Structures are given as structure tokens and as C-alpha cells.
PDB file of C-alpha atoms in Angstrom:
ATOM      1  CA  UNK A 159      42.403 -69.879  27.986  1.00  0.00           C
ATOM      2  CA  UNK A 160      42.051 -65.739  27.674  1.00  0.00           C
ATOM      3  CA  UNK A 161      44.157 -64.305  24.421  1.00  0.00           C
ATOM      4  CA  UNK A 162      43.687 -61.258  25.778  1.00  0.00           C
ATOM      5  CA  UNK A 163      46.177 -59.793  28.099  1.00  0.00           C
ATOM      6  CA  UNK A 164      43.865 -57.979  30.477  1.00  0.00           C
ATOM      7  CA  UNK A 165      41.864 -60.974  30.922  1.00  0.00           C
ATOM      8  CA  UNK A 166      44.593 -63.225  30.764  1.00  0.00           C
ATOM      9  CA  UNK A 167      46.560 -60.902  33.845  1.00  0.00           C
ATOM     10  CA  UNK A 168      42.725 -61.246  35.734  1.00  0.00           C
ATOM     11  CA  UNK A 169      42.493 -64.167  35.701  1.00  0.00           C
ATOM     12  CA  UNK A 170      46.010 -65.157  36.826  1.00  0.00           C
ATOM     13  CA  UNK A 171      45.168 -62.904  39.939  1.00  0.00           C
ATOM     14  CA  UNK A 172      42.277 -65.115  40.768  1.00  0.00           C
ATOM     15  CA  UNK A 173      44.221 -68.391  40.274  1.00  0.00           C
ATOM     16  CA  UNK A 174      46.873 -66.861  42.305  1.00  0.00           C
ATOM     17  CA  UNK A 175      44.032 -65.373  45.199  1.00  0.00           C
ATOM     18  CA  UNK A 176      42.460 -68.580  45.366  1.00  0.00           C
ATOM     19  CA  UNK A 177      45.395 -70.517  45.859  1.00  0.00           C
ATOM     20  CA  UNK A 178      46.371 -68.031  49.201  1.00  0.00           C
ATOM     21  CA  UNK A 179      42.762 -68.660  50.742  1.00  0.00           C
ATOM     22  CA  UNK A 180      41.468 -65.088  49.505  1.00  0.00           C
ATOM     23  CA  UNK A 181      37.989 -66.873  48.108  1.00  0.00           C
ATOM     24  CA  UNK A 182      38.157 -65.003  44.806  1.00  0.00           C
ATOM     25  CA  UNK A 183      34.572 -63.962  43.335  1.00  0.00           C
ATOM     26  CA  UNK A 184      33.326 -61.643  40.542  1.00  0.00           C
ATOM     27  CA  UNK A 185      31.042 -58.644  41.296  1.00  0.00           C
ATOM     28  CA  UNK A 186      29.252 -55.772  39.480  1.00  0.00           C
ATOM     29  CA  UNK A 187      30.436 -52.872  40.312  1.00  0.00           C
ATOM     30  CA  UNK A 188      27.992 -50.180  37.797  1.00  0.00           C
ATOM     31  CA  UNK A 189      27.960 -52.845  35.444  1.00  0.00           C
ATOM     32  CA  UNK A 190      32.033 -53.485  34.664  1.00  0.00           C
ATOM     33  CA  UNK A 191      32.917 -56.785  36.179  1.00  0.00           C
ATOM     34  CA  UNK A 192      35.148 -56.902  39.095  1.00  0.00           C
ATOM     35  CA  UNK A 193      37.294 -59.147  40.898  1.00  0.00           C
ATOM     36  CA  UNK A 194      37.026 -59.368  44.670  1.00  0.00           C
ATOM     37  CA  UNK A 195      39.154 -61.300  46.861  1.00  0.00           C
ATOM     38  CA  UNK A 196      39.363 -61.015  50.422  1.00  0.00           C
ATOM     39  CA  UNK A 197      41.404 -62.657  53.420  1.00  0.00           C
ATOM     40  CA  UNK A 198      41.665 -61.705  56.863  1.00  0.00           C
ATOM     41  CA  UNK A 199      45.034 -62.382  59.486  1.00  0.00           C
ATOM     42  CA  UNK A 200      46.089 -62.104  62.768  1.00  0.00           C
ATOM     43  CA  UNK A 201      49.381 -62.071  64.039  1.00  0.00           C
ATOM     44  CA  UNK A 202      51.485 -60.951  67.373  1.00  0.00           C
ATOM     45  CA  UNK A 203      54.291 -59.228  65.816  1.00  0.00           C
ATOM     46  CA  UNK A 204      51.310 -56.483  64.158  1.00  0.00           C
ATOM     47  CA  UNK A 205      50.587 -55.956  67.966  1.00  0.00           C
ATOM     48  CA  UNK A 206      47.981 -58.064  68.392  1.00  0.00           C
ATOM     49  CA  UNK A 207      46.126 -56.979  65.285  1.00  0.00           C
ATOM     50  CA  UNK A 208      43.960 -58.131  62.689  1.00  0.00           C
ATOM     51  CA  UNK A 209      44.292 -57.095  58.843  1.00  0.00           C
ATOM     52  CA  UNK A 210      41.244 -57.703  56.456  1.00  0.00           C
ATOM     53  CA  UNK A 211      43.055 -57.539  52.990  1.00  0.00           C
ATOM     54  CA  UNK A 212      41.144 -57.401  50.044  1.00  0.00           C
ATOM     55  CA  UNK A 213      42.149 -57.464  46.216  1.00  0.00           C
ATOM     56  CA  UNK A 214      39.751 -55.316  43.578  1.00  0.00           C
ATOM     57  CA  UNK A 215      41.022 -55.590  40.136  1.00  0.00           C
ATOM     58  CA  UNK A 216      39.416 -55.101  36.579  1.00  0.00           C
ATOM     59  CA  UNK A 217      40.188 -54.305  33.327  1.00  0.00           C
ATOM     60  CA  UNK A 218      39.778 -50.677  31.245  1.00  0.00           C
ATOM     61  CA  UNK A 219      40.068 -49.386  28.544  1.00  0.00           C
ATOM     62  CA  UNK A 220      42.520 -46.871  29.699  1.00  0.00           C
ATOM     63  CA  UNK A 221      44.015 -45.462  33.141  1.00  0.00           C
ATOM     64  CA  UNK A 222      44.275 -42.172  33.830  1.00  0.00           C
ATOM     65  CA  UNK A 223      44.913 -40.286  37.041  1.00  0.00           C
ATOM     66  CA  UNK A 224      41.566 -39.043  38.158  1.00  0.00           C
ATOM     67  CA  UNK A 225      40.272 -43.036  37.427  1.00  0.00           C
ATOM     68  CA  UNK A 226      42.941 -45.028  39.715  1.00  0.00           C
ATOM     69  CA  UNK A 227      42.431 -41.778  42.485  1.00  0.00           C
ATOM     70  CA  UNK A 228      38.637 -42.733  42.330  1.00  0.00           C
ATOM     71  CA  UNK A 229      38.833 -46.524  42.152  1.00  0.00           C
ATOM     72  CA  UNK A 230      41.475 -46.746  44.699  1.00  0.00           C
ATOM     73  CA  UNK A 231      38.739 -44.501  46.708  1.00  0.00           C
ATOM     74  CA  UNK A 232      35.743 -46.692  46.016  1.00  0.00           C
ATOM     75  CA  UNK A 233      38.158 -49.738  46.774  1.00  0.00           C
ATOM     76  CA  UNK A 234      38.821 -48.061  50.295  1.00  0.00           C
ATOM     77  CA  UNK A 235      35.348 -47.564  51.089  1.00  0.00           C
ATOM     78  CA  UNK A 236      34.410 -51.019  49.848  1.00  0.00           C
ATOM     79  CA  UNK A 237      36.992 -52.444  52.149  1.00  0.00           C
ATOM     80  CA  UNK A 238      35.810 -50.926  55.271  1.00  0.00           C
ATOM     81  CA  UNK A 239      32.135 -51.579  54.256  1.00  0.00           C
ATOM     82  CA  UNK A 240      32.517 -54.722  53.852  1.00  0.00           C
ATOM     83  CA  UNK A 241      35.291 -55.926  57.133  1.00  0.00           C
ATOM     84  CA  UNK A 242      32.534 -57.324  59.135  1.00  0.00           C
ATOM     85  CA  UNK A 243      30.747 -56.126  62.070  1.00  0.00           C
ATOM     86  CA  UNK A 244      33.412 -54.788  64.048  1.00  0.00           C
ATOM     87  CA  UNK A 245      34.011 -51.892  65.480  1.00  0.00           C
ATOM     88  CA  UNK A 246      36.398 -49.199  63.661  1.00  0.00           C
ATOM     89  CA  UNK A 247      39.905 -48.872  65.987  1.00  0.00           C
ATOM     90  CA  UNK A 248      43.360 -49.299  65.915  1.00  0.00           C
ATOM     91  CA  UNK A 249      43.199 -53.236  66.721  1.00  0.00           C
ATOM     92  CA  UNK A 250      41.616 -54.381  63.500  1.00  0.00           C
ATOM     93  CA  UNK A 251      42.741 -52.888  60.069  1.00  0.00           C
ATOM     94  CA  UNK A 252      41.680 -53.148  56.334  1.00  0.00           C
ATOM     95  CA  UNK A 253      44.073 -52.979  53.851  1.00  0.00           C
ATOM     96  CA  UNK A 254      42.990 -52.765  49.732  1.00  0.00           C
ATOM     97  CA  UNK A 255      45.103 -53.497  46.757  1.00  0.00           C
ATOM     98  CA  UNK A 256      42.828 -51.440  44.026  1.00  0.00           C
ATOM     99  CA  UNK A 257      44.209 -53.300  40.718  1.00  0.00           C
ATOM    100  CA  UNK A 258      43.197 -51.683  37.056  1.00  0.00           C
ATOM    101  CA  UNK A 259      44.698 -53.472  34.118  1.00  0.00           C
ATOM    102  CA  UNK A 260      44.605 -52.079  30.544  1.00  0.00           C
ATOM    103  CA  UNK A 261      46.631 -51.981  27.364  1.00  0.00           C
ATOM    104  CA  UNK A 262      46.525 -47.849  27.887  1.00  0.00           C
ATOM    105  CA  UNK A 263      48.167 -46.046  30.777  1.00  0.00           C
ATOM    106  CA  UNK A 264      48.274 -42.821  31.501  1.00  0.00           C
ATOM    107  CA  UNK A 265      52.365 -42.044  32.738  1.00  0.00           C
ATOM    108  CA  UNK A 266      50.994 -39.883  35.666  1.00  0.00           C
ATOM    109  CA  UNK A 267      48.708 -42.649  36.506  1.00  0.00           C
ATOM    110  CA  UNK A 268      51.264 -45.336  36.898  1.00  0.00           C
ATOM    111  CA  UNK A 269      53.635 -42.401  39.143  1.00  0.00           C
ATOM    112  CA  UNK A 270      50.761 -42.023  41.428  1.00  0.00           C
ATOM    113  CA  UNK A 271      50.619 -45.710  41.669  1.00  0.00           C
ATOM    114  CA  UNK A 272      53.784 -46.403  42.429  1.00  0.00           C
ATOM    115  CA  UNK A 273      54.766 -43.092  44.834  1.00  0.00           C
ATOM    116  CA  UNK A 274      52.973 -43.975  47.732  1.00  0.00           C
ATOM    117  CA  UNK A 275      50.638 -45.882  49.977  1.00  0.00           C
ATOM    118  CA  UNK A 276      47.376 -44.129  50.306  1.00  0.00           C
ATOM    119  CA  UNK A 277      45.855 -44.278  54.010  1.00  0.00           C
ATOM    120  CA  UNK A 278      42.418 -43.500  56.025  1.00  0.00           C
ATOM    121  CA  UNK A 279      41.937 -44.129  59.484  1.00  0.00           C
ATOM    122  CA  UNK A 280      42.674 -48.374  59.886  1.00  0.00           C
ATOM    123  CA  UNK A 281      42.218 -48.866  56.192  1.00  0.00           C
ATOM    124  CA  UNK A 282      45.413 -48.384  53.561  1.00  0.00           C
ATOM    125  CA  UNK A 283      45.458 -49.127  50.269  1.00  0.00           C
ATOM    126  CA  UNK A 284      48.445 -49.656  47.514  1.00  0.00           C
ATOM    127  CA  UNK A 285      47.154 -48.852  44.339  1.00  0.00           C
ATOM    128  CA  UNK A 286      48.296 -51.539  41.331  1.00  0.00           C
ATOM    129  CA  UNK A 287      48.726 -50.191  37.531  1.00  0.00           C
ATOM    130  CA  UNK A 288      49.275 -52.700  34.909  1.00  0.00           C
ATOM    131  CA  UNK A 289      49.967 -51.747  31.572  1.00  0.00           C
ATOM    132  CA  UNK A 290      49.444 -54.924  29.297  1.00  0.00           C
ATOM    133  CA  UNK A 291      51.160 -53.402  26.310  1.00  0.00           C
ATOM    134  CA  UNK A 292      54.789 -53.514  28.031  1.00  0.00           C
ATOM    135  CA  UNK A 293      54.374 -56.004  30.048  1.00  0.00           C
ATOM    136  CA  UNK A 294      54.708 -53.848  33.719  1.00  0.00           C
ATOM    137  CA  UNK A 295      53.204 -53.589  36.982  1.00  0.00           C
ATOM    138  CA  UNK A 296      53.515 -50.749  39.088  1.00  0.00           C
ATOM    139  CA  UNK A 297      52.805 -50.559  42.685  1.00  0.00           C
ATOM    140  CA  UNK A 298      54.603 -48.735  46.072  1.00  0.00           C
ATOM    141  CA  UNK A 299      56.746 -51.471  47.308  1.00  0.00           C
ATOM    142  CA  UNK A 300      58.092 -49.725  50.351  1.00  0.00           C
ATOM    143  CA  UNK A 301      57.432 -48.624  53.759  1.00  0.00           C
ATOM    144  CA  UNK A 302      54.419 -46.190  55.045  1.00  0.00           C
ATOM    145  CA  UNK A 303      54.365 -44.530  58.182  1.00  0.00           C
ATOM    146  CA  UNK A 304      50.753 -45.192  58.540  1.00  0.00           C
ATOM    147  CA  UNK A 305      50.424 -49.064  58.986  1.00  0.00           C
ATOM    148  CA  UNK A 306      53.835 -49.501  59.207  1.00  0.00           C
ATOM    149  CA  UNK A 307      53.668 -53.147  61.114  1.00  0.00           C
ATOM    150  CA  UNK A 308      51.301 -54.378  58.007  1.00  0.00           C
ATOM    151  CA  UNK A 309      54.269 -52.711  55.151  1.00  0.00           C
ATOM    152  CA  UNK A 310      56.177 -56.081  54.963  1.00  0.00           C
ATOM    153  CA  UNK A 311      53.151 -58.391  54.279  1.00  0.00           C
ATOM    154  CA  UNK A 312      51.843 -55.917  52.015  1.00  0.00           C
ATOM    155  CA  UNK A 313      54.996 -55.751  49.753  1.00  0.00           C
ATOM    156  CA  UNK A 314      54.896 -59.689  50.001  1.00  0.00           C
ATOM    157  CA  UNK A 315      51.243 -60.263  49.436  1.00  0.00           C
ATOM    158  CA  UNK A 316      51.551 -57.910  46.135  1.00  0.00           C
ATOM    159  CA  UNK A 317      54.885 -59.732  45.309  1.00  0.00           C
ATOM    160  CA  UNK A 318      52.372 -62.879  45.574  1.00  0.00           C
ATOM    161  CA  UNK A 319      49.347 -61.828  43.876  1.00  0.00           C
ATOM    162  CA  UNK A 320      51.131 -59.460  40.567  1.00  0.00           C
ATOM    163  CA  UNK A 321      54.574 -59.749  40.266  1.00  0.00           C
ATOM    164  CA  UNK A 322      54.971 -63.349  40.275  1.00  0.00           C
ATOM    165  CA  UNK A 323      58.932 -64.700  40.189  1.00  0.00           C
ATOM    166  CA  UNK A 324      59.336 -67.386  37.080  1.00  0.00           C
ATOM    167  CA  UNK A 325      59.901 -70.780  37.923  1.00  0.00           C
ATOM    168  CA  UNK A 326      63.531 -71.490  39.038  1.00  0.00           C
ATOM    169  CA  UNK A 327      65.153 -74.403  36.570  1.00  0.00           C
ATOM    170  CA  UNK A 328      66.024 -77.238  37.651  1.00  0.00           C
ATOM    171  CA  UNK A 329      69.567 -78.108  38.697  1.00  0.00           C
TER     172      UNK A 329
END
């Protein structure tokens, strides 16, 4: 059992990844552990599309702006790196949730977080914040005009994976 919260938060991520088929694993990414979890769908009402999700989270000693603009880049090139074989187009897309956890968080960092989905061509990510201090998570929770068909299951999936709802008691 972790004591401490960032590794506590990590590892409920992976519990919570493995448990939705996302085959959670730990990489090195320039010698900082990461976690990597990945899961791909297919569904008719996304027009016939495919989305490869992935989850990359770790833990820092502090988030600032310029480091959850570059992770969330790195995360967006690691998802369409790593997709598969196929070919880049509009019928198969990659989505990213680039998650940095730390006890330090830089206000503007958590904005950018939570302002907007950020989007390449087929691959979108929603950047996750979580300052262990307070207790919060920030992410965009809404809609994007780019990948709009995927912006419900996205909102869900990071519903799933970071902002878990408590038990309900029994009645």
C-alpha cells in the first residue's frame, strides 16, 4: 500500500486501467517511470471508426505550464507512434490522456489543463493535472470540434480512469 499520494493516485489509475482492458505497464521514459495503458475501440455511431486511447501518467515534483505543454506533446507523438501499422486517415484515430500528478501545481498549468482539448491530425489529447495537496483533478470535460464523435467517451473514459464516483450506500 503507497503512503504517498502521487503514488497512491498512480497506482489507482492502473488498478482502474486494468480493470477496463487497457493492459497497464510501466515504461522509462528518460529515466522517470511512466505509466502506459492503451485500448483500442470500434464503434458505428463514431462513423465507422476506430479510436486507439492511451493513458500516460507519472508523478513530478511540480507542474508547470511549459512541462504539461511538452508532456502532453511527447504523449501525442507517443500515441501515434505507437497505434500500429496503419495508415494515418480519418477512419482510425488516437486519442491520449497525458496525466502528471504532483503535490505542486502551477495555477496556469492546471487552466491549460482544463480549457481545452488539444488536437493533431487523427490524434487528440486531454491533458490531466492532479494536484495531490488538495485533493483535485483537472481535465476539459466538454466538447471539441475536432473529434467531436469520440468527446462523449472521452469525458466518460476520464470520468472512469481519475475522477472516480464513491461507492453509493446501501439502502
Amino acid at each position: 500500500m503507497y503512503t504517498d499520494p502521487n503514488h497512491a493516485f498512480l497506482a489507482s489509475v492502473e488498478q482502474r486501467l486494468a480493470a477496463d482492458g487497457c493492459a497497464p505497464r510501466w515504461d522509462d521514459w528518460g529515466g522517470a517511470p511512466v505509466l502506459v495503458g492503451r485500448r483500442t475501440e470500434f464503434q458505428w455511431s463514431w462513423m465507422a471508426t476506430k479510436l486507439h486511447l492511451f493513458t500516460v501518467a507519472t508523478a513530478v515534483p511540480e507542474i508547470t505550464l511549459p512541462l504539461v505543454e511538452r508532456f502532453t506533446q511527447d504523449a501525442m507523438d507517443y500515441a501515434k507512434q505507437h497505434r500500429g501499422s496503419m495508415v494515418t486517415d480519418f477512419r482510425n484515430g488516437a486519442a491520449v490522456f497525458p496525466v502528471l500528478v504532483s503535490p505542486r501545481v502551477e495555477r496556469a498549468a492546471m487552466a491549460w489543463a482544463e480549457q481545452d482539448q488539444r488536437s493533431r491530425l487523427s490524434c487528440f489529447a486531454r491533458p490531466v493535472v492532479v494536484d495531490t495537496t488538495h485533493g483535485y483533478v483537472g481535465s476539459f470535460r466538454g466538447s471539441a470540434v475536432m473529434g467531436l464523435i469520440y468527446s462523449d467517451h472521452l469525458v466518460r473514459k476520464a470520468a472512469q480512469y481519475f475522477h472516480p464516483q464513491p461507492p453509493h450506500a446501501p439502502r
